[in-house]
Amino acid sequence: MRSFAGRDILSLKDFERDEYYRVFEACDELAPIAKTRRNVDMCKDKTLVCAFYQPSTRTRLATEAAMHRLGGHVTGFADPKMTRAGDFYQESIKDTVHMLEYYGDVIAMRHFQQGAPAEAASFSSVPVINCGDGWGEHPTQILTDLYTLRNELGRLDGIRMMCVGDMRMRTMHSIGYASTQFDITLDLVFPPDMGPTKEWEEFITRKGGRINKWKSVKECIDKSDCCIIEPVVQADYTKARQDSDAKKGLTPAEYKVTRELLAKKAKSGYVVLHSLPRMDELPMDVDDTRHARYWIEAFNGVVCRMALLALVLGKLE
Ligand code: CP
């Protein structure tokens, strides 16, 4: 297995099966620290730099919380408008990263341009973690989700995963790439204008992955073991920021996972994940069903970022 020390985490396309399991092992080792709300001194000599060019609640704060749990230091920006990259100068990724690499030991970047974290990594002497790049990928979220599914279902091989929402989304791209390293069948449910790209489908089938396509949650939920849901009513991920307007649409019934459908059709141990934020595709009354695991998923988001930080900083081998 390749060492994680000093490595960028940019994509799940090149992640191998044993590397997923190494991350899960590191998660198991570090989870008790987060569970008991302790901060340790594992990374006391290290600093995380967050470079977030797009809004985030979970990814940035979970990554920062993870570094605090490991006893490290945190600096960075949550809004490029307060930096030279977001004002008159529109400072380039290259020049910005050449500064950030002197301010810390690992850079966590979210950007509205697909490929921006990879570009940053090409200039950086410290590891870069992709925290979501445009429509590209969201590797730390999907590592979190797979860790959650492994814990909740007891396995990843042999499962059927229903993926509901816009298949062009970065989370869906990362799920597809990851699925090829396990015996996972993907059951995709998406509106006609939000289908997967040809390149993505070809990559998955070339690697031996399996994809089925469905018109509605209703016709497929009973065949799957778990689901990952994303909104079909959502922001444009190629924009730095999009304010809410009054014209937001409602999610058609075909793409909603409801309490009624879960009660009537889902297997008894069915697991519902949603990386959040949600619109109306996952009504709040699902929260108190036995299927809801998205709060555990959120907690695991901290654990998984602890594991990734400890591994890329060489604190766990
Ligand atoms: N799931 C997720 O990426 O959430 P944020 O946009 O709040 O980071």
Short mmCIF file of C-alpha atoms in Angstrom, two decimals, residues 8 133 137 165 172 214 258 272 274 292 305:
data_model
loop_
_atom_site.label_atom_id
_atom_site.label_comp_id
_atom_site.label_asym_id
_atom_site.label_seq_id
_atom_site.Cartn_x
_atom_site.Cartn_y
_atom_site.Cartn_z
CA ASP A 8 -2.67 14.82 -1.38
CA ASP A 133 -14.33 21.26 -6.14
CA GLU A 137 -15.41 15.42 -6.33
CA GLY A 165 -30.52 13.26 -6.74
CA MET A 172 -22.08 11.26 -6.68
CA TRP A 214 -34.58 3.91 -12.02
CA THR A 258 -40.21 9.75 2.89
CA VAL A 272 -30.49 6.51 5.13
CA HIS A 274 -27.61 12.50 3.51
CA ALA A 292 -31.86 7.82 9.84
CA ARG A 305 -11.03 14.07 8.87
#
